[in-house]
Short mmCIF file of C-alpha atoms in Angstrom, two decimals:
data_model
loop_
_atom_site.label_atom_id
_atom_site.label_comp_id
_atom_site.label_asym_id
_atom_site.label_seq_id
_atom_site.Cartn_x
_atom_site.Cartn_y
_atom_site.Cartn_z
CA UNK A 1 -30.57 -43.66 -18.89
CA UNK A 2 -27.90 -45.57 -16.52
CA UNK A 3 -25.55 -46.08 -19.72
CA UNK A 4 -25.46 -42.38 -20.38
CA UNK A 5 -25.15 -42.24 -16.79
CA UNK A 6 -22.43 -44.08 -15.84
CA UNK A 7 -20.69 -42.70 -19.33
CA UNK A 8 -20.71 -39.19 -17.97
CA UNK A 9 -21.11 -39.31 -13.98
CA UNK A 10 -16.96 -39.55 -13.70
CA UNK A 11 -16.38 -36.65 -15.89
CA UNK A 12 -19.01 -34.90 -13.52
CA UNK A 13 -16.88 -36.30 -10.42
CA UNK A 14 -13.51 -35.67 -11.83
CA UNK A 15 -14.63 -32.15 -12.90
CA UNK A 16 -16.08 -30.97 -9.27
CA UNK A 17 -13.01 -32.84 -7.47
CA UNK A 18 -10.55 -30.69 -9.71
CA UNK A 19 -12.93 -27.45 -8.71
CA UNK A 20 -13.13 -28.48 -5.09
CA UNK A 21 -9.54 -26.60 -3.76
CA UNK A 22 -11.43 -23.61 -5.25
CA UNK A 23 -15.00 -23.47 -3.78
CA UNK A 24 -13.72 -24.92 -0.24
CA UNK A 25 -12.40 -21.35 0.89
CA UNK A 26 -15.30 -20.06 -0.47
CA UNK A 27 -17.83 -22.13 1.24
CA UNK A 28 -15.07 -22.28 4.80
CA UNK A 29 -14.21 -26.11 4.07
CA UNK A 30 -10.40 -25.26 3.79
CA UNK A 31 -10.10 -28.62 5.71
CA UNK A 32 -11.60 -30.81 3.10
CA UNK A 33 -8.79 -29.99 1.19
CA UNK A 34 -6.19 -32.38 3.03
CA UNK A 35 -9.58 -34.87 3.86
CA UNK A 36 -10.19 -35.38 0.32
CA UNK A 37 -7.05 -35.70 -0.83
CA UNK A 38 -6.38 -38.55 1.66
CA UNK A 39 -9.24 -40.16 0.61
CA UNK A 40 -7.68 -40.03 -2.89
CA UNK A 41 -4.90 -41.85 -2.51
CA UNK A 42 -6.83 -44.92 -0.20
CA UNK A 43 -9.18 -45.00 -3.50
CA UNK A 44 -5.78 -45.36 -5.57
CA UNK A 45 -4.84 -48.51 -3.26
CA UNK A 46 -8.41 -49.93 -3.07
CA UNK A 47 -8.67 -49.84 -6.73
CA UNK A 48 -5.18 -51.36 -7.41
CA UNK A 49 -6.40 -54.17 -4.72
CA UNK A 50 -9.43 -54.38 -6.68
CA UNK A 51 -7.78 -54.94 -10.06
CA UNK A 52 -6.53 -58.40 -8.61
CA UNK A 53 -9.47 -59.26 -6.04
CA UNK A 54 -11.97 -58.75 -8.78
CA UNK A 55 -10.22 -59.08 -12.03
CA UNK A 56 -8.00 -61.78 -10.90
CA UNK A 57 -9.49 -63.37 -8.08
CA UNK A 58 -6.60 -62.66 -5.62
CA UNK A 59 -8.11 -62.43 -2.56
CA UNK A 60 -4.83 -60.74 -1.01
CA UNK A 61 -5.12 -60.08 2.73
CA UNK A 62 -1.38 -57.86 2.62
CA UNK A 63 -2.21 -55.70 -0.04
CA UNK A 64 -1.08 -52.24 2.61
CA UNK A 65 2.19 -53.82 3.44
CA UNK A 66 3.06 -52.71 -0.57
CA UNK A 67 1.86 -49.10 0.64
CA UNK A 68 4.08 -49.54 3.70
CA UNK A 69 6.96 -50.28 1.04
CA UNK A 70 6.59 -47.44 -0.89
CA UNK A 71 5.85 -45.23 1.95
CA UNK A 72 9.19 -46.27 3.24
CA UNK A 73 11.18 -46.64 -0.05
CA UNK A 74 10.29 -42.80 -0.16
CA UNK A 75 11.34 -42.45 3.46
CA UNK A 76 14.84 -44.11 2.78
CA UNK A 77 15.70 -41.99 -0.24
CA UNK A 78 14.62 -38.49 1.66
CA UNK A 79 16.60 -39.75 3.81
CA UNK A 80 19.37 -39.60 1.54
CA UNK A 81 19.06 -36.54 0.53
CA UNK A 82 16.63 -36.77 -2.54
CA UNK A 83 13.91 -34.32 -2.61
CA UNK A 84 12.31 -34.79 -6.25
CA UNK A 85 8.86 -36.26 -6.32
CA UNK A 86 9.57 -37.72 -9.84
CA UNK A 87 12.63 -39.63 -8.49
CA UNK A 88 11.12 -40.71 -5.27
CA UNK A 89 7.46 -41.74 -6.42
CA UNK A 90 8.61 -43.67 -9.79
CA UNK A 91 11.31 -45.51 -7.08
CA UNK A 92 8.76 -46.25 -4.58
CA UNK A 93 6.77 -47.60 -7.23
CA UNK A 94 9.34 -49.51 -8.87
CA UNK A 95 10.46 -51.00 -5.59
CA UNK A 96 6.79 -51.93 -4.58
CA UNK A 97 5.88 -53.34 -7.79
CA UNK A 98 9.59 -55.60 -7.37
CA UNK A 99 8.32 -56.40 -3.86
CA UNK A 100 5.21 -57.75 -5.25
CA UNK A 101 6.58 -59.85 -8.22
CA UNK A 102 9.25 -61.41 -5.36
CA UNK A 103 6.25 -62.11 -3.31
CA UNK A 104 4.00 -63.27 -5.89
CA UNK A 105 6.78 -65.80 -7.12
CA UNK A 106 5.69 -67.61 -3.84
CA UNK A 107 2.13 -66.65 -3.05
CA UNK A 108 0.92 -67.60 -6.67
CA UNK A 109 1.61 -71.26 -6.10
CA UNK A 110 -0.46 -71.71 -4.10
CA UNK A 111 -4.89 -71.15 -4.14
CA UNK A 112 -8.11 -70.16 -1.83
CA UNK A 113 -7.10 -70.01 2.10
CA UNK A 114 -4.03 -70.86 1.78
CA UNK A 115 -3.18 -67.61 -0.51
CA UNK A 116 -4.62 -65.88 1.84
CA UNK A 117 -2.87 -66.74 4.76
CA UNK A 118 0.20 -66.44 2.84
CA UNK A 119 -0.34 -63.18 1.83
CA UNK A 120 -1.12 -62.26 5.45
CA UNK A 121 2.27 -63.91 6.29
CA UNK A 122 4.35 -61.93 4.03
CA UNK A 123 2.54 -58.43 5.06
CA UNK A 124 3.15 -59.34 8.82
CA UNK A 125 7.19 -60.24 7.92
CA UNK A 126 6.88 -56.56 6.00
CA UNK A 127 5.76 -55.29 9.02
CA UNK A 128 8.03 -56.59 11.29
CA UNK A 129 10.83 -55.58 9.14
CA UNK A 130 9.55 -51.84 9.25
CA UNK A 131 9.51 -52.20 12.99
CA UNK A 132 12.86 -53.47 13.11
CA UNK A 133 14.46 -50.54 10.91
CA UNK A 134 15.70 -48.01 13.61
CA UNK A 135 16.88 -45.62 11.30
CA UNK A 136 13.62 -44.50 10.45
CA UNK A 137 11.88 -44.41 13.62
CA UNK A 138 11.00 -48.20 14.35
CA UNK A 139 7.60 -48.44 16.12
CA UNK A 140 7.29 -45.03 16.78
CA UNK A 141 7.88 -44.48 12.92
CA UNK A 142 9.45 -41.09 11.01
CA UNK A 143 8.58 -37.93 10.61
CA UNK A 144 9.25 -36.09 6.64
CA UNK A 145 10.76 -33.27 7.49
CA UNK A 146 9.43 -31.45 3.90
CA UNK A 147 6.96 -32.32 1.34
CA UNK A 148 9.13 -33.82 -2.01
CA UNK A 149 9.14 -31.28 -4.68
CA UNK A 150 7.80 -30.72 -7.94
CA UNK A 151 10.09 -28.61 -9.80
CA UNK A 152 8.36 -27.05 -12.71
CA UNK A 153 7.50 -23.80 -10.71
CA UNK A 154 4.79 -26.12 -8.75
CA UNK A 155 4.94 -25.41 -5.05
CA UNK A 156 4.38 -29.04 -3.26
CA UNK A 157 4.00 -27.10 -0.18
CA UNK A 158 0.70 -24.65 -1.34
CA UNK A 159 -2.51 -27.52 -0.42
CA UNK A 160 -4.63 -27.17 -3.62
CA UNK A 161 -1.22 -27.34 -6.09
CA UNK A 162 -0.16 -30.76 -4.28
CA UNK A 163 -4.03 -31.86 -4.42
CA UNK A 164 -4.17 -31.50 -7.70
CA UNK A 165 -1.08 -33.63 -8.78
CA UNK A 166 -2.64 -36.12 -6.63
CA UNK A 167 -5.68 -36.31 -8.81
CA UNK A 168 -3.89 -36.12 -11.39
CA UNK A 169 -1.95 -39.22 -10.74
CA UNK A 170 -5.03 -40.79 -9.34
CA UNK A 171 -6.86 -40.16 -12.71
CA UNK A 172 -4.12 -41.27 -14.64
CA UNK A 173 -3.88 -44.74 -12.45
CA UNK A 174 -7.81 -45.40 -12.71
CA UNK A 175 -6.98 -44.77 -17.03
CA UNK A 176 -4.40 -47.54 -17.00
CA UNK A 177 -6.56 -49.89 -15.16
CA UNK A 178 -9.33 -49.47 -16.86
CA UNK A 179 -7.22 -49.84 -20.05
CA UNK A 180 -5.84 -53.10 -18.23
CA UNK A 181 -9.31 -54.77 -17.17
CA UNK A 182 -10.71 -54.15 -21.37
CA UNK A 183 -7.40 -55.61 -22.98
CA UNK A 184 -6.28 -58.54 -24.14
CA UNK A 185 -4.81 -59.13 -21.00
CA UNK A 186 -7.91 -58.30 -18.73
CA UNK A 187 -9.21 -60.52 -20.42
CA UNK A 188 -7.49 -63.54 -19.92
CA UNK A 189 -6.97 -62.33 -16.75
CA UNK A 190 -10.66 -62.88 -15.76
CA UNK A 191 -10.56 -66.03 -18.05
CA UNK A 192 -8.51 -67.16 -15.75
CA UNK A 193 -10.38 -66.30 -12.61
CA UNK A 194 -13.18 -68.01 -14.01
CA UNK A 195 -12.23 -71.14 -15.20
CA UNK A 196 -8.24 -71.58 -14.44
CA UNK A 197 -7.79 -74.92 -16.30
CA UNK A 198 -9.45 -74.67 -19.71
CA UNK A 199 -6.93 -71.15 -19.61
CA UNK A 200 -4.14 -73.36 -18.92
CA UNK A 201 -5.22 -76.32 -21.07
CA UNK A 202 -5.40 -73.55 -24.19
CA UNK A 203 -1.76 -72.81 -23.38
CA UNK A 204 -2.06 -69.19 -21.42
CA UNK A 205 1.00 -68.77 -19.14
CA UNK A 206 -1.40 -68.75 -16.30
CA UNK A 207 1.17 -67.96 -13.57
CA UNK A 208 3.11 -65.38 -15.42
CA UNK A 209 -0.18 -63.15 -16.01
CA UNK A 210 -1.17 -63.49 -12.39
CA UNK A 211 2.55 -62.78 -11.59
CA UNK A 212 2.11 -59.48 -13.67
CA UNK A 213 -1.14 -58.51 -12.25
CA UNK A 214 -0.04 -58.72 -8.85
CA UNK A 215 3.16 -56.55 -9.47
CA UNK A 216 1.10 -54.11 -11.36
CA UNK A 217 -1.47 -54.06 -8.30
CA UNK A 218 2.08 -53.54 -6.42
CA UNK A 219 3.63 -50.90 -7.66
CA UNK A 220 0.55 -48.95 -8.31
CA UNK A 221 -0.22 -49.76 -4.23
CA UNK A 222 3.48 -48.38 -4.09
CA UNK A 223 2.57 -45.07 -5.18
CA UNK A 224 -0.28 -44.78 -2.80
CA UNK A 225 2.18 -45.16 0.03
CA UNK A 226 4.50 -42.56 -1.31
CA UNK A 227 1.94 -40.07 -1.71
CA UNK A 228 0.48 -40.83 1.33
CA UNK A 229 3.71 -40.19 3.40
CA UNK A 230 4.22 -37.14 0.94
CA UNK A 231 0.40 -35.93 2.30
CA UNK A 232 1.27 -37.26 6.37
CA UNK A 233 4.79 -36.14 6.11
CA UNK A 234 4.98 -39.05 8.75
CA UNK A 235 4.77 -43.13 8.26
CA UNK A 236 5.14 -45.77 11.12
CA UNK A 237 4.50 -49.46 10.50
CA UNK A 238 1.01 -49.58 12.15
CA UNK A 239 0.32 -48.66 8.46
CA UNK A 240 1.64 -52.11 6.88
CA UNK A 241 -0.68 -54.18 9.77
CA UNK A 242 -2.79 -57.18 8.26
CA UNK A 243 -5.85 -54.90 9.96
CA UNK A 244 -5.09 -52.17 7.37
CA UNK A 245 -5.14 -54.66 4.71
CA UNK A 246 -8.78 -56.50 5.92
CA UNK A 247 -10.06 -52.62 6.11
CA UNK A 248 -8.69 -52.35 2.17
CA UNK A 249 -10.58 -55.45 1.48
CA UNK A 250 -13.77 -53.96 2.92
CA UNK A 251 -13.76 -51.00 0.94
CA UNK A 252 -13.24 -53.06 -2.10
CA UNK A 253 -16.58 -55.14 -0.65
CA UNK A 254 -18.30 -51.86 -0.25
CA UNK A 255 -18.00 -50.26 -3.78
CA UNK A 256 -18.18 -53.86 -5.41
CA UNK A 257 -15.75 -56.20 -6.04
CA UNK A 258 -14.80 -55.95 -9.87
CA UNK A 259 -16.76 -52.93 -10.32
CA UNK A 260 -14.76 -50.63 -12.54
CA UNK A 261 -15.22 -47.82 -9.97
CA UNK A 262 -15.61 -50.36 -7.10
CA UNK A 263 -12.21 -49.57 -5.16
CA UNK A 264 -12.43 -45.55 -5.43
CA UNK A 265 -16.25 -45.53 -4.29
CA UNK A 266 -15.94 -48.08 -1.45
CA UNK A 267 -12.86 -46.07 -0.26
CA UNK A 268 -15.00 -42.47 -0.53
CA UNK A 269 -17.75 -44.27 1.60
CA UNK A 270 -15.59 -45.81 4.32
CA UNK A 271 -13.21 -42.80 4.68
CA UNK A 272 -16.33 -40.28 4.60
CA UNK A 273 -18.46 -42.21 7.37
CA UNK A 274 -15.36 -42.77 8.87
CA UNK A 275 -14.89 -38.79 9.32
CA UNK A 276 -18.68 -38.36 10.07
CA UNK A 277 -19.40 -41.05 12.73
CA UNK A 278 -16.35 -39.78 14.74
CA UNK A 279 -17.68 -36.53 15.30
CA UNK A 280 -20.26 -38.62 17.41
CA UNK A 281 -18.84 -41.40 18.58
CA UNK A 282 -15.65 -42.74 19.67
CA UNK A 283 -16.96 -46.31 18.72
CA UNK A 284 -17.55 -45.71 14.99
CA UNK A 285 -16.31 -48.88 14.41
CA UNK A 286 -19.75 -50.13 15.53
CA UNK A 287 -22.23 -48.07 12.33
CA UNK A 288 -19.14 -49.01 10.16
CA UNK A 289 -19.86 -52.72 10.53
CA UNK A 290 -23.77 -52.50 10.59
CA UNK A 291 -22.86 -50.90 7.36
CA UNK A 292 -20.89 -53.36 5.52
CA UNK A 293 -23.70 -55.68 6.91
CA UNK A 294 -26.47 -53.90 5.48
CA UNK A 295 -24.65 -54.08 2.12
CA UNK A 296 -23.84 -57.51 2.09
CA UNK A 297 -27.45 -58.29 2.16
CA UNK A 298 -28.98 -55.42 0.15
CA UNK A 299 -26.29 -54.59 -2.80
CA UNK A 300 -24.21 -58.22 -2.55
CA UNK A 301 -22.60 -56.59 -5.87
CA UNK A 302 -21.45 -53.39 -4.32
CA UNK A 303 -22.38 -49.44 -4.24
CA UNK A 304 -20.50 -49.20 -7.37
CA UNK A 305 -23.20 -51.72 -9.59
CA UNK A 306 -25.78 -49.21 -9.30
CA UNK A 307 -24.04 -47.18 -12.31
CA UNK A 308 -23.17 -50.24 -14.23
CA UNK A 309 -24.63 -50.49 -17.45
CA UNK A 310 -24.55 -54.23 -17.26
CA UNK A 311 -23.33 -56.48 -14.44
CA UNK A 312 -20.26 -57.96 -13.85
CA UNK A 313 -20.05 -61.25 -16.08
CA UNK A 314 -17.87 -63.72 -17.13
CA UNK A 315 -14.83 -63.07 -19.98
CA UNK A 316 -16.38 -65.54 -23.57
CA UNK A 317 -13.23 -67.15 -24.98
CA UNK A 318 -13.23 -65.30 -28.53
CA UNK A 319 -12.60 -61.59 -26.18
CA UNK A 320 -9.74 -63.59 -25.22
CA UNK A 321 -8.33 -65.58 -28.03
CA UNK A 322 -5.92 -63.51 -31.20
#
């Protein structure tokens, strides 16, 4: 029953998420629209954080200064003059995912708190930098003064056509890293989380697959920031703050860390409750935490394990070795 269930429940989801810009007029949640979507692209960057923090065991505390790059790679080039989303997200990617390998050349070195902190480091010297560029606002950041654009007859401005490229592009992230965590290099990538040594010991270039998982998780966060500028039309470096980055880490906790779906469901939780306790509260920060608490102790594997056919387990050897 929970195998056929967890086979067929993300069809279901995909399916009424692709319906939703269609049924909201109809049932007066025209709003939604823009509050779903938003929540889309913070599942994109919880899941790419989740690739690393729970395939990898990368416990990155900086993983929304890459958003903050690609947000502002996208900023730069509008700046410029370019308007095509298929120049300006595939270069705010690109530059992200570069971003992450430079940093990575660094961070990987090094293991447990002190990757941590020196994760936090670079994030805060990201941030810092963003507050420092003038050009595009500094502190008080930078307003987009239109939407990039599709081409193809697709009007980025019209809500439900620019939802739907986002889930789109969401859906086709999730496919790659799903395709990522069940290859042969998922697999040596959790080898590797699990028992480092013997992985290095049966001659695995430990480094460069942890270099290549963090500039995937990069470039993919890299996106998120473009699209999430390209929803805002505005970015300011509050965005690229270590806080950001703990609350990424938290949704990752919520959903369940190296849960396939972990990233996307702890994000829909957090930005949902996050939405609903405001109505009532100005100190929703409060339920928030009493939430995360309440998980800890009752599903220590995440939201996301409950539609797990199995649970998380360690990589054998022969799923890794030719």
């Amino acid at each position: 029953m929970r195998s056929s269930l967890s086979r067929w429940l993300p069809w279901a989801v995909f399916a009424l998420l692709a319906a939703f810009p269609l049924l909201a007029p109809l049932l007066g949640l025209d709003y939604y629209i823009n509050f779903v979507r938003r929540a889309l692209v913070f599942a994109l960057a919880a899941a790419s954080l989740n690739f690393i923090l729970g395939y990898g065991g990368l416990v990155a505390l900086g993983h929304m200064g890459f958003v903050g790059v690609g947000a502002y790679t996208l900023v730069a080039l509008a700046d410029a003059g370019q308007t095509s989303a298929w120049l300006l997200w595939p270069a705010a990617m690109a530059v992200a995912g570069g971003m992450a390998a430079l940093i990575g050349l660094v961070a990987l070195r090094t293991r447990g708190v002190y990757f941590i902190m020196i994760t936090l480091a670079f994030a805060q010297m990201l941030y810092f930098v963003a507050v420092a560029l003038r050009a595009y606002g500094g502190d008080d950041g930078y307003n987009l003064m239109e939407r990039p654009q599709f081409g193809l007859g697709l009007d980025s401005a019209h809500e439900p056509t620019f939802y739907w490229v986002v889930l789109l592009l969401f859906a086709a992230a999730m496919a790659l890293l799903n395709r990522a965590t069940v290859s042969r290099f998922g697999h040596a990538l959790m080898g590797i989380r699990d028992n480092e040594t013997r992985m290095q010991a049966m001659g695995f270039a430990v480094f460069r697959l942890r270099l290549a998982a963090f500039a995937m998780a990069g470039a993919l966060a890299g996106l998120a920031g473009a699209l999430l500028v390209s929803h805002n039309s505005f970015v300011s470096p509050q965005l690229m703050h270590w806080t950001q980055s703990a609350t990424l880490v938290v949704m990752v906790v919520i959903g369940g860390v190296g849960r396939r779906w972990g990233g996307p469901v702890g994000a829909a939780v957090w930005i949902g409750l996050e939405e609903l306790v405001k109505l009532h509260t100005e100190y929703w920060h409060l339920p928030l935490g009493v939430l995360l608490i309440a998980i800890v102790f009752l599903a220590p594997k995440g939201l996301a394990s409950v539609l797990e056919r199995r649970p998380a387990r360690s990589t054998p050897l022969q799923e890794v070795l030719p």
